[in-house]
Coordinates of C-alpha atoms in Angstrom, one line a residue:
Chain J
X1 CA -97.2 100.3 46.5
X2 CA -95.7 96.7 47.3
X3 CA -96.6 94.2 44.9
X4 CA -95.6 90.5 45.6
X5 CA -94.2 89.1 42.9
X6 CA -93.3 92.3 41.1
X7 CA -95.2 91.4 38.0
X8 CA -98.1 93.1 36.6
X9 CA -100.7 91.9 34.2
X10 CA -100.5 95.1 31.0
X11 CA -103.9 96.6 30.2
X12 CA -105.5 95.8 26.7
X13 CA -103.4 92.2 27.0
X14 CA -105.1 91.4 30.1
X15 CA -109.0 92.4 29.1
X16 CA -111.3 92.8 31.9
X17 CA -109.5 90.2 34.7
X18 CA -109.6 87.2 31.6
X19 CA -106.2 85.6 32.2
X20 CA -107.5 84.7 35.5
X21 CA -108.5 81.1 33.6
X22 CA -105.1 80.7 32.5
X23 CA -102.9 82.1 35.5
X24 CA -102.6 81.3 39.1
X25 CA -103.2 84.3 41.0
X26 CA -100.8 84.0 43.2
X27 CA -98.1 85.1 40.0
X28 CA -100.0 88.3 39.7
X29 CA -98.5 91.3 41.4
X30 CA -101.3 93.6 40.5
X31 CA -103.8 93.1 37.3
X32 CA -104.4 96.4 34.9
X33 CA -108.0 96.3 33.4
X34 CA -108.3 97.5 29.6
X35 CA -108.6 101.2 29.6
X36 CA -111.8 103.1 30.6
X37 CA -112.8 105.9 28.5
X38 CA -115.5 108.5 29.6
X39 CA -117.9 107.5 26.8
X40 CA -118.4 104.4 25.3
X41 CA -116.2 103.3 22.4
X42 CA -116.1 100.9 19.7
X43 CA -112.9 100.6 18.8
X44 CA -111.4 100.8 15.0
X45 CA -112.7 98.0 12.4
X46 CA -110.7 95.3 11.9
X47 CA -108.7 93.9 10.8
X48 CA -107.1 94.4 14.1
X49 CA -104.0 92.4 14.7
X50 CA -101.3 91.1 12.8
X51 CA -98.1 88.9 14.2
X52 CA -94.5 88.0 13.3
X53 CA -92.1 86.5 15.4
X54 CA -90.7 89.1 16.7
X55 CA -94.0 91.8 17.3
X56 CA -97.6 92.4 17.1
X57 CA -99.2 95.6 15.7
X58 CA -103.0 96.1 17.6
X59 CA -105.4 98.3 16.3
X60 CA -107.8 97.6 19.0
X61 CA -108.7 101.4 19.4
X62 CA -109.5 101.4 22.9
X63 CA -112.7 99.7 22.4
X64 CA -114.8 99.8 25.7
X65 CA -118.4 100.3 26.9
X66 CA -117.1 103.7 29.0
X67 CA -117.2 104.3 32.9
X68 CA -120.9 104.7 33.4
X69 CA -121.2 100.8 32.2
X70 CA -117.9 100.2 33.9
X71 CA -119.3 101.6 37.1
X72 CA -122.5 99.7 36.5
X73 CA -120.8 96.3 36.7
X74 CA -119.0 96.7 39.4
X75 CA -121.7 97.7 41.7
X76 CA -123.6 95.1 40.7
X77 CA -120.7 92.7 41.9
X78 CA -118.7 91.8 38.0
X79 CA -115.6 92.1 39.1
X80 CA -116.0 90.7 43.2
X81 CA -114.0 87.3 41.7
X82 CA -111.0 89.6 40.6
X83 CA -110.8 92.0 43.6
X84 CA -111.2 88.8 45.8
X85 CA -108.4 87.1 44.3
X86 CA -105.8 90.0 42.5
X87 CA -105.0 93.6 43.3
X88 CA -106.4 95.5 40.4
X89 CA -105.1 98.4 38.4
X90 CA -107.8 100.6 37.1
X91 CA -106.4 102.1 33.3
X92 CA -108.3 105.0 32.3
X93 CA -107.9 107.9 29.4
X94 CA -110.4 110.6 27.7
X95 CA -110.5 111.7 24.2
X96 CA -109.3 115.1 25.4
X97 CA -108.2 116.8 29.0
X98 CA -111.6 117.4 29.7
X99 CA -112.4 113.6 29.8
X100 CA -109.5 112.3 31.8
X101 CA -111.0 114.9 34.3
X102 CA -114.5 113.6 34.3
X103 CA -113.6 109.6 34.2
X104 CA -111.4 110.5 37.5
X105 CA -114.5 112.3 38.8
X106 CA -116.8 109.2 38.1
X107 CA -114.1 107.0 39.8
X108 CA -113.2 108.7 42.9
X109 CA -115.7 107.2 44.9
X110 CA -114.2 104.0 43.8
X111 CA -110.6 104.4 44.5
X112 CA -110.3 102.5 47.1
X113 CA -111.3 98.9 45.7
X114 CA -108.0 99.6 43.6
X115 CA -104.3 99.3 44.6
X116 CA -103.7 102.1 42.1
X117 CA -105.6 104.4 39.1
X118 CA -102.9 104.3 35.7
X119 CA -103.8 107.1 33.3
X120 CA -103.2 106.2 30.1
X121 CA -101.6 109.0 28.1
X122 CA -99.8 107.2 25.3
X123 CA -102.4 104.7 23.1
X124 CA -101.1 105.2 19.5
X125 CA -104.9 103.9 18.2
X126 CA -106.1 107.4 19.1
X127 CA -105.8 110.8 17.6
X128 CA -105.3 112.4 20.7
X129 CA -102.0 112.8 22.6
X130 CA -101.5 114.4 25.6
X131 CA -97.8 113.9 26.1
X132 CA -97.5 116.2 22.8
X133 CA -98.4 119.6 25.3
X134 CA -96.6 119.7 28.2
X135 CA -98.4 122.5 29.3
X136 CA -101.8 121.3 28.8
X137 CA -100.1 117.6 30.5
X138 CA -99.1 119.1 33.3
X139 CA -102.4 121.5 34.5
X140 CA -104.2 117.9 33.6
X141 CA -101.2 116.1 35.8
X142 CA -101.9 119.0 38.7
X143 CA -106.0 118.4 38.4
X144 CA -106.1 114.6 38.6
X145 CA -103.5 114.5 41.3
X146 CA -106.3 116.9 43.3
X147 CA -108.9 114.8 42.4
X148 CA -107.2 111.7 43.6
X149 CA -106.3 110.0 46.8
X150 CA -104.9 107.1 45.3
X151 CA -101.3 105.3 44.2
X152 CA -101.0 107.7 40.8
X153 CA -99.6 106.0 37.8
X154 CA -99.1 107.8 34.5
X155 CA -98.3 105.3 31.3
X156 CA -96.0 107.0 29.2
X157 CA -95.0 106.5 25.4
X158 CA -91.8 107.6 23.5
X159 CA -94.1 109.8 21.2
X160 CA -94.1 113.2 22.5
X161 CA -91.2 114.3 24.1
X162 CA -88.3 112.5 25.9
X163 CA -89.4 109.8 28.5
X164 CA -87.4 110.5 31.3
X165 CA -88.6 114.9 31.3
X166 CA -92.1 113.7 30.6
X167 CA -91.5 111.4 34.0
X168 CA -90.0 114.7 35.6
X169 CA -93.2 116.1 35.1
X170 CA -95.5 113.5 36.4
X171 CA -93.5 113.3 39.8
X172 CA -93.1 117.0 40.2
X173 CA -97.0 116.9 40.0
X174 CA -97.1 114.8 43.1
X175 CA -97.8 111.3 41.2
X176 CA -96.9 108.2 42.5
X177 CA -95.4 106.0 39.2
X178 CA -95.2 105.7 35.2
X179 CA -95.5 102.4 33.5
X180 CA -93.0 103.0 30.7
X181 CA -93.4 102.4 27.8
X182 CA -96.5 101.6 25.4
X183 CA -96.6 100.4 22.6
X184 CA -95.3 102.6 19.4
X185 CA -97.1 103.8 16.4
X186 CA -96.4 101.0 13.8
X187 CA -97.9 100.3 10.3
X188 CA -98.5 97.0 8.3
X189 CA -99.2 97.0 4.5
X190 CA -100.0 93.2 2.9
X191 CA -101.4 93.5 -0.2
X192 CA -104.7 95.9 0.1
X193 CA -104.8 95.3 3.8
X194 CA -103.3 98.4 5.6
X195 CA -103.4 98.2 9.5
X196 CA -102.2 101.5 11.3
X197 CA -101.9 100.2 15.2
X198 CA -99.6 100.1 18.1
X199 CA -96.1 98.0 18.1
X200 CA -95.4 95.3 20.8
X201 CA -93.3 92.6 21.5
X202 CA -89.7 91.6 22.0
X203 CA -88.5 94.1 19.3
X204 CA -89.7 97.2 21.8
X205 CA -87.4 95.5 24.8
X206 CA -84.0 98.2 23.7
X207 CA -86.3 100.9 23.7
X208 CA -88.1 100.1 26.9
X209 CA -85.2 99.3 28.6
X210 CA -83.5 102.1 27.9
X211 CA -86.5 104.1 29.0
X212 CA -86.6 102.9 32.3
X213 CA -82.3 103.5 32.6
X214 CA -83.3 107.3 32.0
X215 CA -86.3 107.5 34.2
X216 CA -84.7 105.8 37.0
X217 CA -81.4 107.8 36.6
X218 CA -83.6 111.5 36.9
X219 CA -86.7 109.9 39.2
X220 CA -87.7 108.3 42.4
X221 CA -90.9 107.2 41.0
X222 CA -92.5 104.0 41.1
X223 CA -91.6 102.3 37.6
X224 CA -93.4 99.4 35.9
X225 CA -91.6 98.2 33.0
X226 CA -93.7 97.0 29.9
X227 CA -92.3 96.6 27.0
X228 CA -91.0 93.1 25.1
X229 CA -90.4 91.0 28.2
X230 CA -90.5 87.6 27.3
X231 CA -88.9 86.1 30.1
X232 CA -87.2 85.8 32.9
X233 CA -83.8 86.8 31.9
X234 CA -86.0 89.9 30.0
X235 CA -87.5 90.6 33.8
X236 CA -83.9 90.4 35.4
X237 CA -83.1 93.2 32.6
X238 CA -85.9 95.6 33.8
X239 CA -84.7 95.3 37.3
X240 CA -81.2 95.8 36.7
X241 CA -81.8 98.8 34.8
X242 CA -84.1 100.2 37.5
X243 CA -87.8 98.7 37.7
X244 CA -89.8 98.5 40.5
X245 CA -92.2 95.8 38.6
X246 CA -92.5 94.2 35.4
X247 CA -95.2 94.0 33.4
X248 CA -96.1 91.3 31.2
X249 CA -98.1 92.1 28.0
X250 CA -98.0 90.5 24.6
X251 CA -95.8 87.9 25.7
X252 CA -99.1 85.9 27.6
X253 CA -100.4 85.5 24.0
X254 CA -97.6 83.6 23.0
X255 CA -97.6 81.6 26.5
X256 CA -99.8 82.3 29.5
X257 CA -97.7 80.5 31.7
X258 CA -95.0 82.9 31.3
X259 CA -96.2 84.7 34.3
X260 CA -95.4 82.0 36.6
X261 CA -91.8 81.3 35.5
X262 CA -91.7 84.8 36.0
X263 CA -92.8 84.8 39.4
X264 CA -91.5 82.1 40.9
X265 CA -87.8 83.7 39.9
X266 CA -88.9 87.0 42.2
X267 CA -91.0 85.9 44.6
Chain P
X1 CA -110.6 76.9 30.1
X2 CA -107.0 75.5 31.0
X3 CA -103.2 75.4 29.6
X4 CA -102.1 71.8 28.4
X5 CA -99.4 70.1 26.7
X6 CA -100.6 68.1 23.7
X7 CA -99.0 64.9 22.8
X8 CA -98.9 63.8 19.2
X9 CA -100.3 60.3 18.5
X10 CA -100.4 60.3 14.6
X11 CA -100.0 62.4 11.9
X12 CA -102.4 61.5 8.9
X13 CA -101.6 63.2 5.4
X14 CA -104.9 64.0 4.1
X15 CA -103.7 65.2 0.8
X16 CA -100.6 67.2 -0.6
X17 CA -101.0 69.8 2.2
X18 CA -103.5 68.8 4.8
X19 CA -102.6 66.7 7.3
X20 CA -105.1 65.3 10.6
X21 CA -103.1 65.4 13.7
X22 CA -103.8 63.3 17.0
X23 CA -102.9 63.9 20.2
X24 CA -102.9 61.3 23.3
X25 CA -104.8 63.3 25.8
X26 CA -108.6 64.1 26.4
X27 CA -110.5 67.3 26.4
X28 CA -113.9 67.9 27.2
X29 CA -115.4 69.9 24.3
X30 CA -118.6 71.4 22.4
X31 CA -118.7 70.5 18.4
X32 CA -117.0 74.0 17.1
X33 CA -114.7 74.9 20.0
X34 CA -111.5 76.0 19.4
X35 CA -108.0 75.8 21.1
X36 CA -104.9 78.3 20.6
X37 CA -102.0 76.4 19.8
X38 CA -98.1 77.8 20.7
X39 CA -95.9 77.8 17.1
X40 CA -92.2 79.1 17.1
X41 CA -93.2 81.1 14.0
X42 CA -95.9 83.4 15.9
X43 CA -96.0 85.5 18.9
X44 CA -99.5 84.8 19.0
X45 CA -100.7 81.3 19.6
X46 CA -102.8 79.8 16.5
X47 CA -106.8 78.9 16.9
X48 CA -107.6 75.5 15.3
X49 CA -111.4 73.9 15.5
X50 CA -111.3 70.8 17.7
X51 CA -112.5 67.2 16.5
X52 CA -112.1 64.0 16.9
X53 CA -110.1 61.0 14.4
X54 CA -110.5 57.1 15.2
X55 CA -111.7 58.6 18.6
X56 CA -109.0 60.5 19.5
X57 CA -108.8 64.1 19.8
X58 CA -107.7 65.5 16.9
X59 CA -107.9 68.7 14.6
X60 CA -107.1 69.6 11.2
X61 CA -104.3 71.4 10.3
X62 CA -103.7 72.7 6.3
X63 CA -100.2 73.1 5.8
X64 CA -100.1 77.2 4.8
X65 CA -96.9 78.8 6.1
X66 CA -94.1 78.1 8.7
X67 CA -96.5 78.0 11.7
X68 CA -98.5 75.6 10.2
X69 CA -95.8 73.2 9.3
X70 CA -94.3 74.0 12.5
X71 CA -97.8 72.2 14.2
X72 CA -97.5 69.0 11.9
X73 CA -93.9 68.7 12.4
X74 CA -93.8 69.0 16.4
X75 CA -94.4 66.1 19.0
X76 CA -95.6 68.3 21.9
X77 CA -97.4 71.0 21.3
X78 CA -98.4 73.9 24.2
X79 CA -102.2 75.6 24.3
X80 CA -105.0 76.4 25.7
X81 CA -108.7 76.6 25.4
X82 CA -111.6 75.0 24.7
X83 CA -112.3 78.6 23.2
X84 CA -115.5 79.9 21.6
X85 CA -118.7 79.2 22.2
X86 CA -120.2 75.7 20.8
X87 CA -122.7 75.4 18.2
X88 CA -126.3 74.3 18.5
X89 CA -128.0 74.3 15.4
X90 CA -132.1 75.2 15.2
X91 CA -134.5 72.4 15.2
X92 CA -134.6 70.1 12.2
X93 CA -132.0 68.4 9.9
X94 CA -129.1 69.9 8.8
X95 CA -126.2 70.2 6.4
X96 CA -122.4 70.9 7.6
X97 CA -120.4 71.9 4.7
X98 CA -116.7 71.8 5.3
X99 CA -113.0 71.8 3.8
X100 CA -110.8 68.8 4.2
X101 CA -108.8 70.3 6.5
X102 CA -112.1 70.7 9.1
X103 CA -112.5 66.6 8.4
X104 CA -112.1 66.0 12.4
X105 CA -114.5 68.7 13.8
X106 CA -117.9 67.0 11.9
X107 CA -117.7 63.8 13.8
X108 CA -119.5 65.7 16.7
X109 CA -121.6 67.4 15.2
X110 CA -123.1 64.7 13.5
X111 CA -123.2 62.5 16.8
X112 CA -125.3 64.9 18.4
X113 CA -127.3 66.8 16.3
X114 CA -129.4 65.5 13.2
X115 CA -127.2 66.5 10.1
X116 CA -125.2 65.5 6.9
X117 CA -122.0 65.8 6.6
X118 CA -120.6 67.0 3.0
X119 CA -116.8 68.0 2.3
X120 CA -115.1 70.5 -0.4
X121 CA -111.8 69.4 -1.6
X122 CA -109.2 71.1 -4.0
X123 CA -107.3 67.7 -4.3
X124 CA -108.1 64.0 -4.3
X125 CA -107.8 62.7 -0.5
X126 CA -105.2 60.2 0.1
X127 CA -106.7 58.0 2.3
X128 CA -111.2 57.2 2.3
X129 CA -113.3 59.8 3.7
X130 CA -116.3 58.4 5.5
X131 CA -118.8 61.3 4.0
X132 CA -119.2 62.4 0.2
X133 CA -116.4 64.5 -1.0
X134 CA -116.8 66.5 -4.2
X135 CA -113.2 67.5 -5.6
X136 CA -113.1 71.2 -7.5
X137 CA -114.9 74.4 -7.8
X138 CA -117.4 73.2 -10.9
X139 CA -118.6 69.6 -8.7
X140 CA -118.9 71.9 -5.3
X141 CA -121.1 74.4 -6.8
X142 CA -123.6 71.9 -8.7
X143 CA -123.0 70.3 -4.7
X144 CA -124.1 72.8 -3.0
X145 CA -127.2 73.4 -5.8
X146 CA -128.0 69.8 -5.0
X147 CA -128.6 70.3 -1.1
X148 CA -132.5 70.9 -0.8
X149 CA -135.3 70.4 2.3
X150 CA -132.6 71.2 5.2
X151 CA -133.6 73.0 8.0
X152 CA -130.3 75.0 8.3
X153 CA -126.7 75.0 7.3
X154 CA -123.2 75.0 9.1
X155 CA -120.1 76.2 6.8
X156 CA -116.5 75.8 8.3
X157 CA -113.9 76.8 5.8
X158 CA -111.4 79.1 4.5
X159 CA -113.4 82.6 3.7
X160 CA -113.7 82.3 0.2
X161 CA -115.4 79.0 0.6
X162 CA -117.8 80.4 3.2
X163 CA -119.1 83.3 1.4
X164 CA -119.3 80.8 -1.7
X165 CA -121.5 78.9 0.1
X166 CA -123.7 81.5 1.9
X167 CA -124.1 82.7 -1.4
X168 CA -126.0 79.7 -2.8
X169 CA -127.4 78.8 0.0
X170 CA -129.0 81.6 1.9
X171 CA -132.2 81.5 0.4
X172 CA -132.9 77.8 0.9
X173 CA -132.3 77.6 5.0
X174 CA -130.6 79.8 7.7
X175 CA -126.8 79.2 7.2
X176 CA -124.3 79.2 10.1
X177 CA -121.1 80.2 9.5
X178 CA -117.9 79.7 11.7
X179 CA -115.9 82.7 10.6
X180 CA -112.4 83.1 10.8
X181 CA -110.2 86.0 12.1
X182 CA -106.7 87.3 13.5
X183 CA -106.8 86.1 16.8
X184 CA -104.7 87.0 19.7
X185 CA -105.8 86.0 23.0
X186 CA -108.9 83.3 22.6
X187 CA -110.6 84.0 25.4
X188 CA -111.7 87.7 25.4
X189 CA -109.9 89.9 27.0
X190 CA -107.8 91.3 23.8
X191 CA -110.7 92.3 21.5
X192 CA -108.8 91.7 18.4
X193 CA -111.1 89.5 16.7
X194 CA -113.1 91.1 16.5
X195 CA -116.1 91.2 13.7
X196 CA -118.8 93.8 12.2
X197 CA -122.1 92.4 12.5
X198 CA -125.9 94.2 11.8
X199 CA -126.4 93.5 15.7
X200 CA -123.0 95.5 16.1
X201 CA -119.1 94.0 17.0
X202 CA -119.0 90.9 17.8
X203 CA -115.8 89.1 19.3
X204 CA -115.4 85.5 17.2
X205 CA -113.8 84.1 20.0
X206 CA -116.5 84.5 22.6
X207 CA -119.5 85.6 20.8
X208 CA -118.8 83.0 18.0
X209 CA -116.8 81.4 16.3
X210 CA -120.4 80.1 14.9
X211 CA -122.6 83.4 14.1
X212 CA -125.4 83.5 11.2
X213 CA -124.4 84.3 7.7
X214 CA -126.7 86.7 7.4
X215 CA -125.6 88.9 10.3
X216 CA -122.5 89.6 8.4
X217 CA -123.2 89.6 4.6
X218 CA -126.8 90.8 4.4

């Protein structure tokens, strides 16, 4: 996979192709729609969010109105704008093997509108994880990869097992790339108010970036690192410490135009 | 839907802690859009109901924290937007109940739809307010008592105030409430604002921010 810049648009920040009113797509490498689920899902309550300077918990939940909708809508032409203008990501994940399995089934007609499918193993706003069986991960690694033709990315947490053996896994299982890392289980108490949801933001860029280091020292895979980058100097980081491609989440809520500044530093 | 740089023209202190800002440029807007404003203080940018002051654009901004002060202190200001959908009220006359701090935002409203214009205020207001302003709980109530033969009603406050004034209003016309909550994004892709309804989630910053009381609190 070449993408030109090297920056990609994170799914769940990036909705459904929305930041194409504030970007120019000429900055976008490649643009990740939200996760995909089997069946529909609502998402948890809210509240939802909350922000300090330095992060952002969500507790979106993977809300999303599953792939027979999402299959629905782009027959009947939703997302021609996007295609026309972006290369597009498709982020998927099941609430257990089984799923995963049955979205890529739904999808593999599909694959080729798509510069490359990312399974998402490593939301925190769900109760299952897959990275937490390796065993179970890898027969579901071995079945997807059989199922489909195209670029294979698997986003990985830090919850489960270390990073860079859970990467060994994916590329021994024929995959293409990881998008390292997600965000990390977090929790916010003010007052009453209690919201259990994902960390993001500058505060993950160590982690991620040591992440990548690993992966990179023990993989040839594609890597897209996400994870607190804010900036250019934050993108420079990545690449020194072995990204292929950036991706750049929470950051466009403080300032969409981060992409650009980005961008025009790699193109 | 675009990225600009605001300019500040003037800065207008309301009352102790609420302040009208101005800016210099022009945006084309419906009467309850939004736009998400940059702070230092946030990694999220800040939504804040657009308006209009000696016929500039303007919003209202009540001094609550250091992201707030941060927007009344600064000269330039980065956001985006208009966000949210704009509000158009049923047929007939109506009443828009708001806080001081939502001052700027009524000036449309009442320029294009048939309504009165009635403010809520904790304080005293520094400076004439060109509508009548009740100050304290006791005088808003007997306010809000007073309102009769309206064909609906448009709330834009803090929460406490809204639900205040669903309360004694509900049963006298449909009341419109512009709700608020955590926002991330603005423009619908992040889901994170993202509020129960009878009809199901709604997202405030594209289904709303305007949705009927009665969806939410019935």
């Amino acid at each position: 996979m070449e993408l030109r810049p090297p920056i990609v648009i994170a799914s769940g920040v990036g909705g459904m192709g929305e930041y194409l009113k504030l970007i120019d797509p000429r900055y976008i490498g490649a643009y990740t729609l939200k996760t995909i689920t089997f069946k529909p899902r609502l998402g948890n309550p809210p509240p939802r969010l909350i922000a300090t300077e330095r992060y952002l918990i969500n507790s979106i939940g993977l809300e999303n109105a599953g792939v027979e909708k999402f299959i629905e809508e782009l027959e009947n032409g939703l997302y021609e704008e996007l295609f026309r203008k972006v290369k597009v990501i498709f982020s998927f994940a099941g609430e257990d093997f089984e799923e995963y399995l049955k979205v890529a089934e739904k999808m593999a007609p599909y694959q080729d509108r798509f510069v490359a499918f990312e399974c998402n193993f490593s939301c925190p706003n769900v109760h299952f994880n897959p990275l937490s069986d390796t065993n179970q991960l890898k027969k579901m690694l071995i079945e997807l990869r059989k199922k489909l033709d195209v670029f294979l990315i698997a986003k990985l947490g830090i919850e489960g097992a270390f990073i860079e053996q859970l990467a060994r896994l994916v590329e021994e299982c024929g995959w293409n790339g990881v998008t390292i890392i997600n965000t990390i289980r977090a929790l916010h108490i003010d007052g009453e108010t209690l919201i259990k949801g994902g960390i993001s933001g500058p505060v993950l860029k160590p982690i991620a970036l040591r992440a990548v280091y690993e992966v990179r020292n023990r993989t040839n895979l594609y890597i897209i690192a996400s994870g607190g980058i804010m900036n250019e100097t934050d993108a420079q980081h990545f690449f020194k410490a072995g990204a292929n491609a950036v991706s750049i989440g929470t950051a466009l809520y403080r300032d969409p135009t981060i992409v650009e500044r980005i961008a025009k530093r790699f193109l | 839907m675009e990225n600009f740089s605001l300019s500040r023209c003037e800065l207008i202190r309301l009352n102790r802690d609420t302040f009208i800002v101005t800016f210099s440029e022009k945006i084309d807007f419906e009467p309850t859009q939004f736009i998400m404003i940059e702070t230092e203080t946030s990694i999220v940018r800040k939504p804040f109901g657009l308006g209009r002051w000696n016929d500039r654009l303007a919003i209202g901004v009540q001094v609550i924290g250091p992201g707030t002060a941060y927007i009344v202190r600064q000269e330039k200001l980065n956001a985006h937007g208009p966000c949210g959908k704009g509000f158009v009220p049923p047929k007939g006359r109506g009443a828009v109940i708001v806080t001081l701090a939502c001052l700027p935002m009524v000036f449309d409203l009442q320029e294009r739809y048939d309504c009165d214009v009635f403010i809520g205020s904790v304080d005293e207001p520094w400076i004439e307010v060109p509508f009548p302003l009740v100050v304290g709980d006791e005088a808003f109530l007997k306010m809000l008592q007073s309102l009769n033969g309206y064909d609906w009603f448009l709330v834009i406050g803090s929460d406490q105030m809204e639900k205040i004034v669903y309360d004694v209003l509900k049963d006298k016309a449909e009341v419109f409430v512009s709700f608020n909550e955590y926002m991330a994004c603005g423009i619908g892709a992040c889901r994170g604002c993202a509020k129960v309804t009878k009809h199901g989630l709604k997202h405030l910053c594209i289904d709303g921010p305007v949705l009927r009381g009665e969806e939410v609190w019935s």
